[in-house]
Amino acid sequence: MSQFWKPGTEKPRLLDDEEGGVLFFGASPSTSSGYGYSSMERQKQRLPVYKYRTPILYLVETHATTIIVGETGSGKTTQIPQYLKEAGWADGGRVIACTQPRRLAVQAVSSRVAEEMGVKLGEEVGYTIRFEDLTKNGVTMIKFLTDGVLLREMMDDPLLTKYSVIMVDEAHERSISTDILLGLLKKIQRRRPELRLIISSATIEAKSMSSFFQTSKRRREMEGKNLGPRMDPVILSVEGRGFNVQIHYVEEPVSNYIQSAVSTVLLVHDQEPMGDILVFLTGQDDIDAAVQLLTEEVQNRGKSSSGLTILPLYSGLPRAEQELVFAPTPRGKRKVVISTNIAETSLTLEGIVYVVDSGFSKQRFYNPISDIENLVVAPISKASARQRAGRAGRVRPGKCYRLYTEEYFVNEMSAEGIPEIQRSNLVSCVIQLKALGIDNILGFDWPASPSPEAMVRALEVLYSLGVLDDDAKLTSPAGFQVAEIPLDPMIAKMILSSSQLGCSEEIITIAAILSIQSIWVSSRGAQKELDEVKLRFAASEGDHVTFLNVYKGFLQSGKSSQWCYKNFVNYHAMKKVLEIREQLRRTAQRIGIVLKSCEGDMLVVRKAITAGFFANACHLEAYSHNGKYKTIRGSQEVYIHPSSVLFRVNPKWVIYHSLVSTDKQYMRNVISIDPSWLTEAAPHFYQHQRPPSMLH
DNA sequence: GAGCACTGC
């Protein structure tokens, strides 16, 4: 297949700077003169900071909110907290908080800042992520943390009084936590005029971010009289140090992006100077297919295409294989990494000079009517496309090959992706806001409002769990306890009930296992062996009890990695289970849940699961020969997933943990129940329907 | 008898 590349006319402004290492605070709408210093030497010397000398200090002093725009590597997260600290914003017990959406980023950025400031990480500069707190009270002045941790901190300190400046990084990614946090910070600002916010975002989102923090005119006039900080946000642009990336488009739309990606890689390999290639596809299937196709093509071509190292990359890949992509490319060789979106933000590969962008990714969509989340392949946004292209310009000028036309990019591609909050189930999010005293969820000032249907559905679910009362207020103590448990509310409710049923030790194990991806090693090749090994642990009650058997075996082996290897159990996953379980034990003790084992009585364990997941009850269709179930609530047709220990067993009544929809709706992690437990666990939920016993 | 974008508390 021949492709005709057309150089693009798009010039992403922040990718134009080829000087490298230059930090420049560009002119912004309200600083007409434009402050700045732009020499690499001066930056290296760590400029002394005088009051108002740098624009960021001036802006933070005079404006309640500053929005910083700039690409990765521009120094926002490393320089700005330092400036603030040196200018005294962290004095008198006040701390500067900087949030990141990912744990790894928190660790990486905090250690870089500590190093640049010449302090030990955990002292003046520290970080907090789940399971890890590297801060010292009274000593730590700059604290990095995930936005999720900051939200949890608000449950004890709703106004975040210990922080004088809060910087929210990567706000353009619009994760659920970031959006909730931004909404809450806007509220806090009204109560704490002295608080300063710094929102760091990519260019395209800056304007909408700015208008979000724009307070009403009347309010501004009132504040103007007090001579307080200006409440209208200011935008500051920081030039990045990324190298120029030349964009190429296809002249005609491609029909098969896998095939097209493979030909593009070969084209680059034949015609372009050395440098590694990063290909963005959508998922494991695509990637495996592309790796195979590329390998075959290389073999067919013989000599001319030798010297290629082809590596897949996705989160489900065993850790050892994932590490391979970080190995430096040997001289004279070229590395091709074929990746999911994981390489767009979560992982950074050094040495990439060429990017091939399929223009697609897998995205989650939520249907509040059916209450089902789906994963679908969908076109990416312009923002994503730019982020992908930027991956080619980290070490030297690069090239990005887009497998779509320029016309498509300019006219059809949406500017930004749909924020996660508009694509998700909202139960966790709603209970968190309730716990923070936000009663009017529908009237909450979101950076992007979720659909009313999704909010109503979340309220319904929480009401049915007994976590919200008739006035949609948190119940006491159940509602507050569920909000304190850092897991999905249905899981939290299950834990709460286990306290009364006397099986909390077992249930927190199940809760921990359900909240990680999978405890089994991923094994597409060795599926049969895995299935056989699973039988060793299989329990007739279902998957949850099977998990308990695996956990028991793991403990009896002395938490041995050898044991895991022999039993197709993922050792790293089990370590994580232990960590989550430990956190749940501590939380349970704090909120008054009795930790007790039921000593093998699986009846109460199943009852506790029912108490959290009664909404997922299903009944086997009478005379069904193919294992067809119907959900009690929506009468949807569902089937037990072949990976379940109850596959082909088909008990009359089951409860599932989650649904996965492909050609059919499959129930994953299934347990058999007695229908009388449903009315027992949730009389409200089932009272207006025919009693389950009548159905059969 | 089939499948899992990616985070996070």
XYZ file of C-alpha atoms (C1' of nucleotides) in Angstrom:
705
model
C 0.000 0.000 0.000
C 1.415 3.344 -0.964
C 0.785 6.412 1.066
C 1.273 9.991 0.062
C 2.166 12.203 2.907
C 1.211 15.758 2.981
C 3.008 18.072 5.375
C 0.512 19.741 7.684
C 0.025 23.427 8.103
C -0.899 23.166 11.745
C 1.715 24.843 13.916
C 1.166 24.068 17.569
C 2.567 27.235 19.080
C 4.034 25.551 22.098
C 5.981 23.093 20.036
C 7.762 25.724 17.996
C 10.613 26.472 20.360
C 13.700 24.581 19.333
C 16.154 26.208 21.700
C 15.579 23.726 24.459
C 15.630 24.439 28.157
C 14.256 27.931 27.785
C 11.744 29.127 30.296
C 9.771 32.120 29.241
C 6.806 33.702 30.863
C 5.025 35.140 27.895
C 2.711 38.115 27.753
C -0.774 37.484 29.038
C -4.020 39.409 28.525
C -3.635 41.388 31.720
C 0.113 41.854 31.857
C 0.508 43.925 28.752
C 4.240 44.427 28.983
C 4.997 40.741 29.288
C 7.477 39.754 31.916
C 10.113 37.284 31.145
C 13.570 35.965 31.193
C 14.576 33.639 28.547
C 18.150 32.570 28.775
C 19.001 29.030 29.586
C 21.974 30.162 31.673
C 19.921 32.341 33.916
C 17.478 29.567 34.497
C 20.232 27.186 35.389
C 21.654 29.642 37.904
C 18.390 29.592 39.817
C 17.457 33.226 39.759
C 17.095 34.975 43.080
C 13.453 35.777 43.597
C 12.392 39.221 44.665
C 8.877 40.190 45.400
C 7.036 40.907 42.155
C 10.146 40.183 40.199
C 8.657 37.236 38.428
C 5.238 37.413 36.862
C 3.966 34.365 38.689
C 4.559 35.994 42.078
C 2.981 39.218 40.942
C -0.054 37.404 39.620
C -0.477 35.183 42.657
C -0.240 38.247 44.867
C -2.926 40.136 42.995
C -5.297 37.484 41.650
C -7.229 34.785 43.445
C -6.802 32.403 40.528
C -3.978 32.113 38.044
C -4.255 29.821 35.071
C -0.943 28.654 33.705
C -0.718 27.376 30.197
C 2.212 25.392 28.911
C 3.292 22.032 27.639
C 5.123 19.337 29.564
C 8.654 20.240 30.454
C 8.090 23.976 30.648
C 8.901 24.084 34.335
C 5.453 24.784 35.751
C 5.523 22.024 38.320
C 9.163 22.345 39.236
C 9.841 26.076 39.221
C 6.594 27.597 40.362
C 6.254 25.870 43.748
C 9.849 26.855 44.489
C 9.188 30.510 43.659
C 6.125 30.504 45.856
C 7.998 29.020 48.750
C 10.855 31.467 48.479
C 8.401 34.335 48.334
C 6.991 33.306 51.664
C 3.751 31.706 50.646
C 4.657 28.699 52.725
C 5.444 30.545 55.938
C 3.699 30.381 59.267
C 2.636 26.771 59.043
C 1.029 27.284 55.659
C 1.767 24.703 53.012
C 1.728 24.844 49.218
C -0.159 21.896 47.752
C 0.399 20.645 44.204
C -1.899 17.972 42.821
C -1.296 15.508 40.022
C -3.758 12.994 38.592
C -1.340 10.056 38.901
C 0.722 8.526 41.710
C 3.801 8.088 39.577
C 3.770 11.740 38.563
C 3.493 12.798 42.210
C 6.572 10.777 43.096
C 8.574 11.844 40.065
C 7.826 15.554 40.332
C 8.342 15.773 44.084
C 11.712 14.076 43.967
C 12.825 16.366 41.130
C 11.787 19.461 43.072
C 13.448 18.238 46.252
C 16.632 17.619 44.321
C 16.611 21.047 42.695
C 16.035 22.706 46.042
C 18.780 20.647 47.619
C 16.545 19.183 50.320
C 15.749 15.623 51.314
C 12.434 14.323 49.984
C 10.040 14.011 52.904
C 11.374 17.090 54.676
C 10.694 20.514 53.154
C 9.326 18.907 50.032
C 7.152 15.844 50.507
C 4.361 13.869 48.948
C 1.240 11.924 49.878
C -0.358 9.207 47.779
C -2.528 6.265 48.796
C -0.547 3.879 51.037
C 2.342 6.342 51.270
C 2.806 9.540 53.225
C 6.223 11.139 52.907
C 5.556 14.425 54.682
C 6.529 15.835 58.053
C 4.125 18.005 59.983
C 5.513 21.493 60.524
C 8.486 20.810 58.263
C 7.008 20.064 54.858
C 6.228 23.293 53.010
C 5.631 22.026 49.502
C 3.437 18.974 49.357
C 2.693 17.001 46.208
C -0.344 14.748 46.213
C -2.870 13.077 43.942
C -6.111 15.020 43.533
C -7.957 12.026 44.982
C -5.959 12.302 48.212
C -6.715 16.013 48.453
C -10.432 15.228 48.096
C -10.147 12.705 50.934
C -8.376 15.319 53.067
C -11.357 17.603 52.581
C -13.528 15.184 54.505
C -11.633 16.179 57.680
C -10.842 19.753 56.662
C -13.443 20.970 54.141
C -11.826 24.381 53.643
C -8.324 22.931 53.285
C -7.141 25.448 55.857
C -3.579 24.202 56.069
C -2.836 25.231 52.499
C -2.186 28.794 51.376
C -1.731 27.959 47.705
C -3.226 25.020 45.830
C -1.874 24.217 42.414
C -3.862 21.783 40.285
C -1.692 20.334 37.557
C -2.829 18.625 34.342
C -6.286 20.160 34.731
C -6.855 19.789 30.988
C -7.016 16.009 31.410
C -10.374 16.519 33.120
C -10.344 13.434 35.292
C -13.339 12.988 37.613
C -11.276 13.863 40.679
C -9.869 16.983 39.038
C -13.328 18.192 38.022
C -14.802 17.618 41.494
C -11.791 19.315 43.028
C -12.095 22.370 40.763
C -15.783 22.713 41.609
C -15.040 22.518 45.323
C -12.069 24.884 45.146
C -14.276 27.491 43.539
C -16.626 27.164 46.507
C -13.763 27.335 49.028
C -12.506 30.508 47.393
C -15.639 32.350 48.462
C -15.068 31.407 52.074
C -11.305 31.905 52.006
C -10.406 35.029 50.029
C -6.752 34.643 51.003
C -6.464 31.237 49.301
C -4.625 31.248 45.991
C -5.326 28.823 43.187
C -3.046 27.978 40.318
C -4.594 25.857 37.617
C -2.199 24.448 35.110
C -3.665 23.430 31.802
C -2.969 22.895 28.128
C -3.650 25.834 25.836
C -6.987 24.875 24.411
C -8.736 24.492 27.744
C -7.415 27.696 29.296
C -10.301 29.891 28.246
C -13.049 27.618 29.521
C -11.112 27.160 32.746
C -10.854 30.916 33.075
C -14.548 31.508 32.550
C -15.320 28.781 35.067
C -13.449 30.669 37.777
C -14.870 34.003 36.715
C -17.145 35.102 39.541
C -20.306 37.108 38.947
C -20.081 40.799 38.135
C -21.909 41.944 41.248
C -19.599 39.953 43.427
C -16.548 41.400 41.696
C -17.758 44.915 42.307
C -18.224 44.193 45.981
C -14.784 42.727 46.246
C -13.259 45.602 44.333
C -14.276 47.910 47.166
C -12.398 45.810 49.689
C -9.264 45.993 47.584
C -8.844 42.264 47.956
C -7.370 40.052 45.274
C -8.912 40.338 41.853
C -11.454 37.627 41.417
C -11.191 37.447 37.651
C -8.621 34.812 36.778
C -5.519 35.683 34.824
C -3.870 33.521 32.187
C -0.116 33.148 32.058
C 1.607 31.359 29.230
C 4.794 29.430 29.825
C 6.699 28.429 26.750
C 7.570 24.764 26.675
C 10.899 23.278 25.828
C 9.525 20.627 23.510
C 11.117 20.412 20.092
C 9.382 21.107 16.835
C 7.292 18.236 15.567
C 6.472 18.178 11.897
C 2.970 16.919 11.239
C 2.137 14.723 8.244
C -1.355 13.683 7.199
C -2.558 11.046 4.768
C -4.026 12.454 1.584
C -6.919 9.998 1.524
C -8.720 8.453 4.505
C -7.373 5.005 5.356
C -9.702 2.031 5.583
C -7.597 -0.127 7.879
C -5.526 1.738 10.431
C -3.630 -1.356 11.572
C -2.382 -2.113 8.079
C -1.748 1.548 7.486
C 0.208 1.927 10.729
C 2.401 -1.010 9.771
C 3.176 0.417 6.304
C 3.945 3.794 7.849
C 6.421 2.251 10.271
C 8.175 0.525 7.367
C 8.184 3.769 5.379
C 9.787 5.657 8.239
C 12.288 2.882 8.778
C 13.284 2.930 5.102
C 13.439 6.655 4.572
C 14.097 8.442 7.835
C 17.234 8.804 9.955
C 17.611 6.798 13.158
C 15.230 7.388 16.032
C 12.582 5.262 17.756
C 8.973 5.021 16.609
C 5.866 5.118 18.798
C 2.574 3.882 17.340
C -0.765 4.637 18.996
C -3.465 2.002 18.518
C -6.544 1.245 20.634
C -6.173 -2.007 22.540
C -4.521 -5.355 23.036
C -6.174 -6.969 19.993
C -5.064 -4.206 17.629
C -1.593 -4.189 19.069
C -1.063 -7.935 18.891
C -2.302 -7.898 15.287
C 0.011 -5.033 14.351
C 3.030 -6.648 16.019
C 2.389 -9.860 14.105
C 1.826 -8.100 10.793
C 4.928 -5.956 11.172
C 7.041 -8.949 12.151
C 5.862 -10.830 9.051
C 6.497 -7.873 6.745
C 9.997 -7.461 8.125
C 10.731 -11.147 7.572
C 9.374 -11.025 4.009
C 11.495 -8.044 3.149
C 14.642 -9.677 4.387
C 17.709 -7.513 4.842
C 16.441 -4.046 4.111
C 14.151 -3.931 7.114
C 16.320 -5.634 9.657
C 17.359 -3.739 12.721
C 13.820 -3.238 13.982
C 12.914 -4.171 17.550
C 9.138 -4.481 17.766
C 7.555 -4.159 21.215
C 3.910 -4.083 22.339
C 2.870 -1.904 25.269
C -0.359 -1.963 27.250
C -1.252 -1.997 30.902
C -2.288 -5.657 30.959
C 1.147 -6.763 29.779
C 3.154 -8.692 32.391
C 5.518 -6.345 34.165
C 8.735 -7.874 32.810
C 7.535 -7.396 29.231
C 6.480 -3.844 29.972
C 9.975 -3.018 31.214
C 11.452 -3.918 27.809
C 10.230 -0.671 26.251
C 12.451 1.312 28.613
C 15.642 -0.483 27.641
C 17.898 1.840 25.615
C 17.944 1.031 21.911
C 21.266 -0.532 20.840
C 23.348 1.402 18.310
C 22.239 0.848 14.744
C 18.886 -0.531 15.872
C 15.504 1.107 15.811
C 12.812 0.461 18.384
C 9.125 0.393 17.449
C 6.751 0.572 20.394
C 3.128 -0.233 19.560
C 1.055 1.114 22.385
C -2.357 1.959 23.803
C -3.089 5.342 25.301
C -0.842 4.382 28.204
C 2.036 6.092 26.376
C 0.012 9.265 25.847
C 0.120 10.419 29.469
C 0.982 7.662 31.944
C 4.342 6.529 30.621
C 7.024 8.596 28.974
C 9.397 6.905 26.571
C 12.721 8.565 25.902
C 14.251 8.494 22.458
C 11.014 8.667 20.474
C 11.436 10.720 17.300
C 8.558 9.440 15.175
C 4.939 9.042 16.211
C 2.277 7.209 14.205
C -1.215 8.207 15.350
C -4.205 6.044 14.375
C -6.599 8.758 15.535
C -8.536 6.340 17.735
C -8.589 5.185 21.334
C -10.849 3.117 23.555
C -13.107 5.269 25.668
C -15.588 4.523 28.393
C -19.202 5.534 27.935
C -21.949 5.260 30.508
C -25.631 4.833 29.788
C -27.559 6.034 32.858
C -30.795 4.497 31.593
C -29.439 0.953 31.437
C -26.812 1.737 34.119
C -24.170 0.073 31.960
C -20.633 1.255 31.244
C -19.223 0.355 27.846
C -15.774 0.484 26.326
C -15.822 1.586 22.694
C -13.300 2.555 20.052
C -13.840 6.235 19.295
C -12.020 9.064 17.506
C -9.630 11.042 19.687
C -9.776 14.828 20.146
C -7.447 17.475 18.734
C -6.022 17.863 22.243
C -5.132 14.157 22.320
C -3.703 14.320 18.821
C -1.408 17.174 19.886
C -0.376 15.331 23.020
C 0.468 12.259 20.943
C 2.462 14.342 18.461
C 4.344 15.996 21.338
C 5.707 12.588 22.290
C 7.960 12.808 19.224
C 9.639 16.024 20.313
C 11.171 15.170 23.644
C 14.788 14.615 22.614
C 15.097 16.344 19.259
C 12.871 17.610 16.449
C 10.533 14.829 15.382
C 7.779 13.863 13.016
C 4.214 12.751 13.566
C 2.304 10.734 10.970
C -1.429 11.032 11.384
C -3.460 8.271 9.758
C -6.255 10.699 8.933
C -6.551 13.642 6.600
C -5.768 17.218 7.464
C -9.286 18.102 6.421
C -10.576 15.635 9.000
C -8.321 17.066 11.709
C -9.326 20.643 11.003
C -13.041 20.239 10.368
C -14.232 17.059 12.012
C -12.155 16.362 15.069
C -13.569 17.818 18.275
C -11.297 20.244 20.088
C -11.414 18.459 23.429
C -12.487 15.047 24.602
C -15.655 14.543 26.604
C -14.730 14.973 30.286
C -14.676 11.701 32.177
C -17.456 12.857 34.488
C -19.860 12.901 31.532
C -18.941 9.344 30.614
C -19.147 7.621 33.994
C -21.303 6.181 36.689
C -21.510 8.832 39.421
C -22.260 6.946 42.645
C -18.799 7.455 44.169
C -18.684 11.041 43.104
C -22.137 11.877 44.505
C -21.537 10.284 47.887
C -18.247 12.129 48.178
C -19.938 15.471 47.582
C -22.693 14.570 50.056
C -20.077 13.750 52.663
C -18.591 17.206 52.120
C -21.968 18.771 52.820
C -22.880 19.568 49.209
C -26.595 18.856 49.390
C -27.720 20.307 46.096
C -25.919 17.930 43.762
C -27.996 18.951 40.752
C -27.105 22.584 41.332
C -23.396 22.005 41.922
C -21.160 24.267 39.866
C -19.191 21.764 37.792
C -16.504 22.643 35.262
C -18.622 20.360 33.034
C -22.030 19.183 34.179
C -22.811 15.495 34.067
C -26.210 14.598 32.615
C -29.169 14.976 35.002
C -30.108 11.368 34.193
C -26.753 10.123 35.453
C -27.043 12.183 38.636
C -30.590 11.009 39.299
C -29.541 7.419 38.698
C -26.689 7.803 41.199
C -29.054 9.280 43.786
C -31.457 6.374 43.248
C -28.744 3.782 43.758
C -27.488 5.496 46.914
C -31.022 5.758 48.230
C -31.633 2.067 47.607
C -28.415 1.255 49.485
C -29.787 3.114 52.503
C -26.963 5.602 52.268
C -29.219 8.569 51.454
C -32.571 9.268 53.107
C -35.841 10.630 51.685
C -34.379 14.145 51.661
C -31.306 12.878 49.819
C -29.181 13.522 52.910
C -26.523 11.095 54.122
C -27.967 8.659 56.634
C -26.291 8.274 59.973
C -24.237 6.313 60.629
C -24.445 4.177 57.451
C -24.108 7.004 54.938
C -21.123 8.558 56.654
C -19.451 5.199 57.107
C -19.876 4.305 53.432
C -18.459 7.700 52.417
C -15.389 7.083 54.597
C -14.560 3.776 52.934
C -12.348 4.511 49.909
C -14.118 2.097 47.547
C -17.225 1.928 45.392
C -20.348 2.539 47.585
C -21.806 -0.895 46.767
C -18.627 -2.527 48.028
C -18.624 -0.232 51.048
C -22.205 -1.194 51.851
C -21.241 -4.856 51.597
C -18.477 -4.238 54.162
C -20.881 -2.434 56.456
C -23.346 -5.321 56.397
C -20.587 -7.828 57.028
C -20.007 -6.099 60.330
C -23.524 -7.006 61.450
C -23.339 -10.481 59.928
C -20.033 -11.277 61.614
C -17.923 -11.899 58.494
C -16.020 -8.658 58.016
C -12.591 -10.319 57.826
C -13.727 -12.377 54.825
C -15.624 -9.532 53.195
C -12.747 -7.048 53.276
C -10.631 -9.666 51.508
C -13.311 -9.971 48.832
C -13.615 -6.177 48.651
C -9.876 -5.799 48.118
C -9.808 -8.446 45.379
C -12.839 -7.005 43.579
C -11.228 -3.578 43.491
C -8.160 -4.673 41.505
C -8.148 -5.755 37.866
C -7.565 -9.478 38.280
C -5.697 -11.783 40.616
C -4.880 -14.218 37.827
C -1.877 -13.953 35.547
C -2.893 -12.805 32.094
C -2.413 -15.832 29.865
C -3.827 -15.827 26.409
C -1.555 -18.636 25.416
C -2.047 -20.810 28.480
C -5.779 -20.459 28.917
C -6.381 -24.143 29.387
C -3.837 -24.484 32.164
C -5.254 -21.464 33.933
C -8.743 -22.932 33.775
C -7.503 -26.198 35.230
C -5.620 -24.478 38.033
C -8.688 -22.421 38.858
C -10.571 -25.626 39.588
C -8.303 -26.183 42.578
C -9.820 -23.136 44.211
C -13.318 -23.295 42.740
C -16.174 -23.014 45.220
C -19.701 -24.100 44.403
C -21.047 -20.851 45.853
C -19.291 -18.801 43.192
C -16.358 -16.565 42.342
C -16.247 -14.498 45.527
C -15.823 -17.609 47.676
C -13.244 -18.869 45.177
C -11.282 -15.672 45.800
C -11.315 -16.434 49.533
C -9.809 -19.856 48.793
C -7.027 -18.282 46.732
C -6.297 -15.736 49.465
C -6.215 -18.506 52.080
C -3.789 -20.521 49.972
C -1.602 -17.462 49.470
C -1.431 -16.828 53.224
C -0.729 -20.497 53.986
C 2.173 -20.437 51.530
C 3.680 -17.601 53.562
C 2.776 -15.075 50.840
C 5.153 -16.829 48.525
C 5.806 -15.644 44.991
C 6.703 -19.242 44.067
C 3.270 -20.368 45.172
C 1.705 -17.658 43.015
C 3.744 -18.696 40.018
C 2.697 -22.338 40.386
C -0.965 -21.416 40.716
C -1.223 -18.843 37.911
C -1.858 -16.154 40.511
C -0.467 -12.668 39.901
C 1.967 -12.006 42.755
C 1.968 -8.216 42.294
C -1.822 -8.224 42.376
C -1.800 -10.173 45.637
C 0.651 -7.684 47.185
C -1.783 -4.940 46.253
C -4.659 -6.913 47.771
C -2.712 -7.062 51.044
C -2.164 -3.292 50.962
C -5.799 -2.475 50.243
C -6.919 -4.952 52.868
C -4.667 -3.299 55.443
C -6.067 0.132 54.573
C -9.607 -1.251 54.870
C -8.827 -2.722 58.301
C -7.622 0.650 59.517
C -10.622 2.460 58.038
C -12.976 -0.137 59.519
C -11.555 0.309 62.988
C -11.755 4.077 62.705
C -15.431 4.099 61.757
C -16.522 1.430 64.215
C -16.823 -1.698 62.102
C -16.248 -4.870 64.079
C -13.548 -7.046 62.523
C -14.638 -10.623 62.880
C -14.292 -13.879 60.993
C -17.280 -16.130 60.303
C -14.997 -19.186 60.441
C -16.071 -20.709 57.163
C -19.787 -19.888 57.249
C -20.214 -18.881 53.619
C -23.925 -18.287 54.007
C -23.358 -15.030 55.867
C -20.655 -14.043 53.382
C -23.156 -14.397 50.525
C -25.747 -12.452 52.509
C -23.280 -9.602 53.003
C -22.536 -9.549 49.262
C -26.266 -9.464 48.591
C -26.620 -6.469 50.906
C -24.339 -4.453 48.637
C -25.183 -5.890 45.236
C -28.897 -6.735 45.393
C -29.440 -4.433 42.414
C -27.412 -6.885 40.304
C -29.628 -9.879 40.992
C -30.521 -12.143 38.062
C -32.754 -15.099 37.546
C -32.217 -18.020 35.167
C -34.898 -18.075 32.498
C -37.235 -21.011 32.878
C -36.418 -23.777 30.390
C -33.284 -21.909 29.308
C -30.852 -24.283 27.643
C -28.163 -21.761 26.880
C -27.808 -20.201 30.331
C -29.881 -17.128 29.639
C -30.538 -14.954 32.682
C -32.720 -11.885 33.107
C -31.884 -9.067 35.500
C -34.603 -8.620 38.104
C -34.673 -4.875 37.791
C -34.451 -4.228 34.082
C -35.287 -7.620 32.577
C -32.120 -7.432 30.526
C -30.744 -10.582 28.951
C -27.405 -11.549 30.519
C -25.089 -14.572 30.610
C -22.488 -15.879 33.023
C -19.009 -15.124 31.700
C -17.016 -18.221 30.702
C -14.264 -17.222 33.122
C -16.621 -17.633 36.092
C -16.555 -20.807 38.176
C -20.355 -20.831 37.814
C -20.180 -20.953 34.014
C -22.350 -23.878 32.847
C -23.385 -24.475 36.479
C -26.171 -21.903 36.056
C -27.736 -21.625 39.524
C -31.313 -20.289 39.501
C -30.482 -17.069 41.313
C -27.239 -15.164 41.032
C -25.733 -11.774 41.794
C -22.963 -10.369 39.655
C -20.268 -7.803 40.446
C -19.982 -6.258 36.986
C -21.206 -6.576 33.429
C -19.033 -6.629 30.345
C -20.808 -6.116 27.065
C -19.537 -7.530 23.804
C -21.790 -9.514 21.507
C -23.712 -10.505 24.649
C -23.898 -9.049 28.149
C -21.641 -11.122 30.336
C -21.724 -11.189 34.145
C -18.269 -11.240 35.703
C -17.689 -12.453 39.261
C -20.913 -14.223 40.065
C -22.283 -15.777 43.246
C -25.402 -17.844 43.829
C -27.994 -16.552 46.281
C -31.349 -17.334 47.813
C -34.011 -14.933 46.486
C -35.444 -14.379 49.966
C -32.222 -12.514 50.851
C -33.109 -9.838 48.319
C -36.259 -8.631 50.026
C -34.457 -9.010 53.339
C -31.529 -6.854 52.214
C -33.472 -4.257 50.248
C -37.182 -4.178 51.025
C -37.500 -0.699 49.510
C -35.897 -1.751 46.303
C -38.054 -4.794 45.677
C -41.326 -3.844 47.328
C -42.951 -2.359 44.228
C -42.112 -5.307 42.098
C -43.490 -8.773 42.231
C -41.792 -10.552 45.101
C -38.893 -12.511 43.588
C -40.383 -15.803 44.779
C -43.406 -15.234 42.532
C -41.262 -15.129 39.457
C -40.465 -18.724 39.564
C -16.566 -21.030 25.790
C -14.484 -15.593 25.795
C -11.665 -11.027 26.498
C -9.578 -6.676 29.494
C -8.340 1.990 27.137
C -6.364 4.357 31.490
C -6.249 6.271 36.213
C -7.487 6.811 41.528
C -9.057 6.534 46.976
